[in-house]
Short mmCIF file of N, CA and C in Angstrom, two decimals:
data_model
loop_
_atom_site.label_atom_id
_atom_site.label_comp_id
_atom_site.label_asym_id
_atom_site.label_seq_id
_atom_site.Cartn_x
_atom_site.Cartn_y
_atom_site.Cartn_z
N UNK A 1 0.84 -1.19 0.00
CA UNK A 1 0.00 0.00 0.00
C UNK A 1 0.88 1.24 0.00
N UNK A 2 0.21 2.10 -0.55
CA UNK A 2 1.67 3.52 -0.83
C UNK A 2 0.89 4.58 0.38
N UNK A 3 1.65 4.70 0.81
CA UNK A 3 1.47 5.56 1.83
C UNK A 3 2.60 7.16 1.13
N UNK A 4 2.01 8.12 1.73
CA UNK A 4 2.58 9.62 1.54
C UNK A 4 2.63 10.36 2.94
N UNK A 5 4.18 10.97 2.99
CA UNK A 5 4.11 11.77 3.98
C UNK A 5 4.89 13.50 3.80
N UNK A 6 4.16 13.98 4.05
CA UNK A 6 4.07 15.78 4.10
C UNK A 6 5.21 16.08 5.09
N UNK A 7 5.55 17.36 4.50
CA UNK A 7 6.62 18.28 5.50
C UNK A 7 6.13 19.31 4.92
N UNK A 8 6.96 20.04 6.16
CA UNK A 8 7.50 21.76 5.50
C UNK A 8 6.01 22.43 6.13
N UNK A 9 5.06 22.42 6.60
CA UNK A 9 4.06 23.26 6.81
C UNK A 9 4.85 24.31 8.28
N UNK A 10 3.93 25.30 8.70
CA UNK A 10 4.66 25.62 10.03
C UNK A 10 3.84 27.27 9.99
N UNK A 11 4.11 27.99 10.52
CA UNK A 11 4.08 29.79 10.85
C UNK A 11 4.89 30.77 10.00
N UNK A 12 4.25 31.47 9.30
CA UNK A 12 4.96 32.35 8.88
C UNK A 12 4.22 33.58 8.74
N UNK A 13 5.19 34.79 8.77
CA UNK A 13 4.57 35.77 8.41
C UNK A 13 3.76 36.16 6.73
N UNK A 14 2.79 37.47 6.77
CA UNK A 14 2.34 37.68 5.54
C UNK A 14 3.65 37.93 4.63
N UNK A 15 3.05 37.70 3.55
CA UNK A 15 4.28 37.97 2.38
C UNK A 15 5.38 36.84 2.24
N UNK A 16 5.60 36.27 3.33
CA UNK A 16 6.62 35.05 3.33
C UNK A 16 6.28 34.18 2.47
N UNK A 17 7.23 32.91 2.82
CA UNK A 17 7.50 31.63 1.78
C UNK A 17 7.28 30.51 2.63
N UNK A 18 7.14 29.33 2.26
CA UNK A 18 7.34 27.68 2.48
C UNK A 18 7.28 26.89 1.77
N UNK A 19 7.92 26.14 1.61
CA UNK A 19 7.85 24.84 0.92
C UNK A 19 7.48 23.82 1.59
N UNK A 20 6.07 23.11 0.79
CA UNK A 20 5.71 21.43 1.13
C UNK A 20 6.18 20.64 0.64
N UNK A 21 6.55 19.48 1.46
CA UNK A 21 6.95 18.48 0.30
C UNK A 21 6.12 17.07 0.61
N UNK A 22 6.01 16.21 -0.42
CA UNK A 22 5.26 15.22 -0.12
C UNK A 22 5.77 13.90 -0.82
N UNK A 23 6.09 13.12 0.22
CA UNK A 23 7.14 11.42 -0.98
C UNK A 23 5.99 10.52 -0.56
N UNK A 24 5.59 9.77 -1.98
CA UNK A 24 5.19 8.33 -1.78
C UNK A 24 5.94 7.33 -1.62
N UNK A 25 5.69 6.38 -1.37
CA UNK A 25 6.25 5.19 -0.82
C UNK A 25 5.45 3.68 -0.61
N UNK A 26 6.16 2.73 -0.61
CA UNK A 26 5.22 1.38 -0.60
C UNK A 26 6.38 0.36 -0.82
N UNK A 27 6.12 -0.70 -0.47
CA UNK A 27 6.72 -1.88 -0.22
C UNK A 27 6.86 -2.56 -1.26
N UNK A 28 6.11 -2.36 -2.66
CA UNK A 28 5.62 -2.67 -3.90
C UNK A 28 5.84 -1.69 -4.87
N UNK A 29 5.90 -2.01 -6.59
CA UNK A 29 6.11 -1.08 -7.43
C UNK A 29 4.86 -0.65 -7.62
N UNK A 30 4.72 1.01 -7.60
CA UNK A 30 3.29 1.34 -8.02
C UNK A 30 4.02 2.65 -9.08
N UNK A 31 2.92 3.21 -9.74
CA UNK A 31 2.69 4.15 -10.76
C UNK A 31 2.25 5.06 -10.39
N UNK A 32 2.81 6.61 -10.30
CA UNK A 32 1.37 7.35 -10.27
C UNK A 32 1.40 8.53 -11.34
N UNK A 33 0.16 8.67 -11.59
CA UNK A 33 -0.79 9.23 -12.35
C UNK A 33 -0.61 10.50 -12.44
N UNK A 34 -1.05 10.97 -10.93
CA UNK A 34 -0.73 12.68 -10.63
C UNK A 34 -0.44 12.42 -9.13
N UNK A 35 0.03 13.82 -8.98
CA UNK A 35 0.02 14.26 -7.29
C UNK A 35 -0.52 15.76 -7.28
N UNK A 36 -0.79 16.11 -6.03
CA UNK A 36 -1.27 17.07 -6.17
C UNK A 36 -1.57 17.70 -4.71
N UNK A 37 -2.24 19.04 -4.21
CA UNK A 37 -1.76 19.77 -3.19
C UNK A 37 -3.62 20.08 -3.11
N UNK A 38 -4.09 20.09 -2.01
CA UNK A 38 -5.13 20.51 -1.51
C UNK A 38 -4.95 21.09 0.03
N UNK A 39 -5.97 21.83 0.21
CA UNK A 39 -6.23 22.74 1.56
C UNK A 39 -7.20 22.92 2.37
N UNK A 40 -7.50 22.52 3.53
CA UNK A 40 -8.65 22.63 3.89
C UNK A 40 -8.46 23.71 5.16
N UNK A 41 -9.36 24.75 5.22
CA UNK A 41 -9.35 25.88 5.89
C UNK A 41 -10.46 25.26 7.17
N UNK A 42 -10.39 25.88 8.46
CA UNK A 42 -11.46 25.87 9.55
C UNK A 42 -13.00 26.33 8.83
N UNK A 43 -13.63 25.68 8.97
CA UNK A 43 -15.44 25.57 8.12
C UNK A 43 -15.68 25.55 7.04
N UNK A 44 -14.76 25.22 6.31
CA UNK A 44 -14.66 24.89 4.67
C UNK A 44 -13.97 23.81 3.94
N UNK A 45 -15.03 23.86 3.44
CA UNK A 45 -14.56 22.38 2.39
C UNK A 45 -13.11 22.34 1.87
N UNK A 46 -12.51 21.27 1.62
CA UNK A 46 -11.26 21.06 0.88
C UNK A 46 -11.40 21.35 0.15
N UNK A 47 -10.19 21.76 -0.71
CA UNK A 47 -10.40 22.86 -2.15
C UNK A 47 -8.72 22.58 -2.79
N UNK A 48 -9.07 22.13 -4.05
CA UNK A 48 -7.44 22.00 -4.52
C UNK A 48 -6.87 23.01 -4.72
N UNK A 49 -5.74 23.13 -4.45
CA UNK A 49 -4.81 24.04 -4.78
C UNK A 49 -3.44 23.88 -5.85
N UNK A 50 -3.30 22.83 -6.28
CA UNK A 50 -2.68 22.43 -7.22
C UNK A 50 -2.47 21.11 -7.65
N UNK A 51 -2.18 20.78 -8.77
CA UNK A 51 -2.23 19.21 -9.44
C UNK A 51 -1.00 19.09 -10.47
N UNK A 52 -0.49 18.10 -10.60
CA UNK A 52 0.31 18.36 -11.81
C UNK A 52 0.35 16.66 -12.66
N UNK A 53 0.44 15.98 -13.49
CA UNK A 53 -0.36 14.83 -14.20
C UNK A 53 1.02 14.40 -14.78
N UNK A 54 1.80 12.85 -14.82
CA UNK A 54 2.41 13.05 -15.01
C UNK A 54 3.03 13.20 -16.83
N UNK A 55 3.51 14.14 -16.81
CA UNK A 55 4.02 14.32 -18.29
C UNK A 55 3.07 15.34 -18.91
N UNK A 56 2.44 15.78 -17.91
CA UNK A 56 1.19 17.42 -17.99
C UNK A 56 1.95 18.16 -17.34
N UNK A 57 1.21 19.41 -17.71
CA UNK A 57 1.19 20.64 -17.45
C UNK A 57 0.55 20.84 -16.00
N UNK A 58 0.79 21.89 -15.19
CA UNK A 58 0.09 21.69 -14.03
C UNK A 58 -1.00 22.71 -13.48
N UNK A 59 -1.91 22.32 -12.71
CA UNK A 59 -2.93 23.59 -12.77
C UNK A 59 -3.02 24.00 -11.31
N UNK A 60 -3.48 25.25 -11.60
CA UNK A 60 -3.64 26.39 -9.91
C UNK A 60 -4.82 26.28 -9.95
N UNK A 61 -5.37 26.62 -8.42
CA UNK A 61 -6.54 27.79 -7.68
C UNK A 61 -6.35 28.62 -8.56
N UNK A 62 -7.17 29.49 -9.04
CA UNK A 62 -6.94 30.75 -9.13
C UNK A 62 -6.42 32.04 -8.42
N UNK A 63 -7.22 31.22 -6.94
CA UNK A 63 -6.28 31.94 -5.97
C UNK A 63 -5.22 32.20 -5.39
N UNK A 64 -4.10 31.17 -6.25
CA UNK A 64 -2.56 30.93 -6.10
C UNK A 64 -1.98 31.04 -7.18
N UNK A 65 -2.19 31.55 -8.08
CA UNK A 65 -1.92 31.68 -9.60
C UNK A 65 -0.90 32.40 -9.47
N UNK A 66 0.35 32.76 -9.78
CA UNK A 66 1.45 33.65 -9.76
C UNK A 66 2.14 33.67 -8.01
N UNK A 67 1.54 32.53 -7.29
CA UNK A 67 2.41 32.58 -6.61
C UNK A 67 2.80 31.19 -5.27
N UNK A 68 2.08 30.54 -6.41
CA UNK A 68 2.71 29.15 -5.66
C UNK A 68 2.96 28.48 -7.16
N UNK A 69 4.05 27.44 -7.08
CA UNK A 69 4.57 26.70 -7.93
C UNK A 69 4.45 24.93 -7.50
N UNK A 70 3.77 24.33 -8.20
CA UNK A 70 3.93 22.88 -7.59
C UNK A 70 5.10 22.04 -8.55
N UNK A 71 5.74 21.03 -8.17
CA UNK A 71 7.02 20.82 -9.40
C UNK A 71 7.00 19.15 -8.62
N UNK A 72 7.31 18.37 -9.46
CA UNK A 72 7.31 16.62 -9.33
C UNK A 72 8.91 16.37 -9.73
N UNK A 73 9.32 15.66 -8.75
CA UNK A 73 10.37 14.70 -9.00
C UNK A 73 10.35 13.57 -9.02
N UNK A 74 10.13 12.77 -10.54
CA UNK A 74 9.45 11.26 -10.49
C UNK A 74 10.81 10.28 -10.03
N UNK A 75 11.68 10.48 -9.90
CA UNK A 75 12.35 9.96 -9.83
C UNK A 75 12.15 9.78 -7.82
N UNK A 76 11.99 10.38 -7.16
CA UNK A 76 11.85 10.18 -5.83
C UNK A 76 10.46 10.48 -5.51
N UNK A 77 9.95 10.21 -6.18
CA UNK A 77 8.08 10.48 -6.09
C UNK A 77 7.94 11.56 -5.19
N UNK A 78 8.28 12.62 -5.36
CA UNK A 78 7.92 13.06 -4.65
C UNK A 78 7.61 14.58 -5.37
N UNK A 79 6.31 15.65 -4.78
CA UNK A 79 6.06 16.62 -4.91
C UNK A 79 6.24 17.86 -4.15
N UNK A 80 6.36 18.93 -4.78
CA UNK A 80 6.60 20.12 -4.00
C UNK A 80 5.74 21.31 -4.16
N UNK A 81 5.28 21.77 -3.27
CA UNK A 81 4.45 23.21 -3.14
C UNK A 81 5.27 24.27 -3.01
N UNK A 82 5.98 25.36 -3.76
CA UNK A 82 6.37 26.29 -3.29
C UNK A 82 5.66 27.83 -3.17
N UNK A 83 5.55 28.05 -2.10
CA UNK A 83 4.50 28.71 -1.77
C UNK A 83 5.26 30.61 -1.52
N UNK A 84 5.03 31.35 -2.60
CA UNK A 84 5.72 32.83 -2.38
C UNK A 84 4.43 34.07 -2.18
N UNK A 85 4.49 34.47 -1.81
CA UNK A 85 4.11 35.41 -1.14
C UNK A 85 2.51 35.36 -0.43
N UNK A 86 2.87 34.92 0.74
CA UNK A 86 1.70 33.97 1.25
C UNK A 86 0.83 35.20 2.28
N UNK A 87 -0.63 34.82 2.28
CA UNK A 87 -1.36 35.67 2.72
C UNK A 87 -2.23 34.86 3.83
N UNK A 88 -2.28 36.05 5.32
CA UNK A 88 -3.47 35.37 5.41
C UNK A 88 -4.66 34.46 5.29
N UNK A 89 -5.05 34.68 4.47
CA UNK A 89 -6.43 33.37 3.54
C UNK A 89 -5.99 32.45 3.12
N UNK A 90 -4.53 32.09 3.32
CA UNK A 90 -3.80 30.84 3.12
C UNK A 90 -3.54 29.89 3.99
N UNK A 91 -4.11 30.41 5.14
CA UNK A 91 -4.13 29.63 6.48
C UNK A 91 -4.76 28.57 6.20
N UNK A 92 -4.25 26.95 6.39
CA UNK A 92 -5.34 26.09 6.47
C UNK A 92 -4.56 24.62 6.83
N UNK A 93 -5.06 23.50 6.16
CA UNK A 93 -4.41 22.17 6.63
C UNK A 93 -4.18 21.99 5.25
N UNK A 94 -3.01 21.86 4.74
CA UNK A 94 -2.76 21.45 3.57
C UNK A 94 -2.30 19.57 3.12
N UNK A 95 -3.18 19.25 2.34
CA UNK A 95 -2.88 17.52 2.05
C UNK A 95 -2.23 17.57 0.57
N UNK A 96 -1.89 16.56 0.89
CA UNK A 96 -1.29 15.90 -0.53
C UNK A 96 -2.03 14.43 -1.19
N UNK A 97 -2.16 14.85 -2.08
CA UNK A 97 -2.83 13.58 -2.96
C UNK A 97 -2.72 12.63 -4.00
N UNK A 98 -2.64 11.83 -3.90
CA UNK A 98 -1.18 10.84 -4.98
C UNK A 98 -2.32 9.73 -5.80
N UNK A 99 -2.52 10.26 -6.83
CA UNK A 99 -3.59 9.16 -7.64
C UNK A 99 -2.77 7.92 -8.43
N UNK A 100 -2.91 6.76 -8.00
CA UNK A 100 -2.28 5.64 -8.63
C UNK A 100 -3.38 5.20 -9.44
N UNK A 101 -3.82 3.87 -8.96
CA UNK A 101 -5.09 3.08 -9.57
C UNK A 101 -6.51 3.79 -8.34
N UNK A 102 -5.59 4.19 -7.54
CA UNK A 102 -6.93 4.97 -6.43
C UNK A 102 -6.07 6.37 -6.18
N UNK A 103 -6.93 6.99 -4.85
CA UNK A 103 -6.54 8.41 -4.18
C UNK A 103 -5.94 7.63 -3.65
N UNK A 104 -4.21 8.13 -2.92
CA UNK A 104 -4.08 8.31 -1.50
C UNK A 104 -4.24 9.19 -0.90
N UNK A 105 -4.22 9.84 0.28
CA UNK A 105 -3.56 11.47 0.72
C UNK A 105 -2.79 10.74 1.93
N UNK A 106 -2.36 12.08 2.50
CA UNK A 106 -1.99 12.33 3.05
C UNK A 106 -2.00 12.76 4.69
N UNK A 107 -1.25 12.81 5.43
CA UNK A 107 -1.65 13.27 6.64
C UNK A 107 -2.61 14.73 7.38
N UNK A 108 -1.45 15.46 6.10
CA UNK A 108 -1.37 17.01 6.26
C UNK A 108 -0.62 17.77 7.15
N UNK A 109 -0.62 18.44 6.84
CA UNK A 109 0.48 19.70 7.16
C UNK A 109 -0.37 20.85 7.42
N UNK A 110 0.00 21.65 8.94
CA UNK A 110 -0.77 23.05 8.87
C UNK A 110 0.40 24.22 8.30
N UNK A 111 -0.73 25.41 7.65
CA UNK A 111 0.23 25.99 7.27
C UNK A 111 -0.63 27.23 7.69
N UNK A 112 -0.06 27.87 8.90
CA UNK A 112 -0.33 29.11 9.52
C UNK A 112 0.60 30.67 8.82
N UNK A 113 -0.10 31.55 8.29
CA UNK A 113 0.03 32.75 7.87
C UNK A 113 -0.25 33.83 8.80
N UNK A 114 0.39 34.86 9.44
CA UNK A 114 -0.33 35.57 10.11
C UNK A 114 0.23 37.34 9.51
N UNK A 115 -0.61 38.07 9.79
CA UNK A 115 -0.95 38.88 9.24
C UNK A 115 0.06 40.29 9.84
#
């Protein structure tokens, strides 16, 4: 079974940076498909925030458009959120999501912004 585990979430000020990172893993050879970055804020639904497919192009929120970058290293399965100039309304629990033949996610990571 492929399990994924998250880093890099934590406190930062407005305007700052972080990087997530997220490696799959499993005991077995698996494939994946896409990975990808979702967020879930206090009283709101999860909401993706980025995807990237492999050997695609990758897509934003709109609301992160020009300033988060997601980037795949297939070679260590693993994905990255780089997150620049971060606001407030970015506060939330951020997961990672690794589509093989199913979803996995992730644990999550909080990623506190303060103002």
């Amino acid at each position: 079974q492929v399990q994924l585990v998250e880093s890099g979430g934590g406190l930062v000020q407005a305007g700052g940076s972080l990087r997530l990172s997220c490696t799959a893993s499993s005991g077995s050879f698996f494939k994946i498909i896409s990975m990808g970055w979702y967020r879930q804020a206090p009283g709101k639904q999860r909401e993706l925030v980025a995807d990237i497919i492999s050997g695609g192009s990758p897509k934003y929120a709109d609301s992160v458009k020009g300033r988060f970058t997601i980037s795949r290293d297939g070679a260590k399965n693993t994905v990255y959120l780089q997150m620049n100039s971060l606001k407030p309304e970015d506060t939330a629990d951020y997961y990672c999501r690794a589509t093989i033949s199913y979803d996995v996610w992730g644990q999550g990571t909080q990623v506190t912004v303060s103002s």
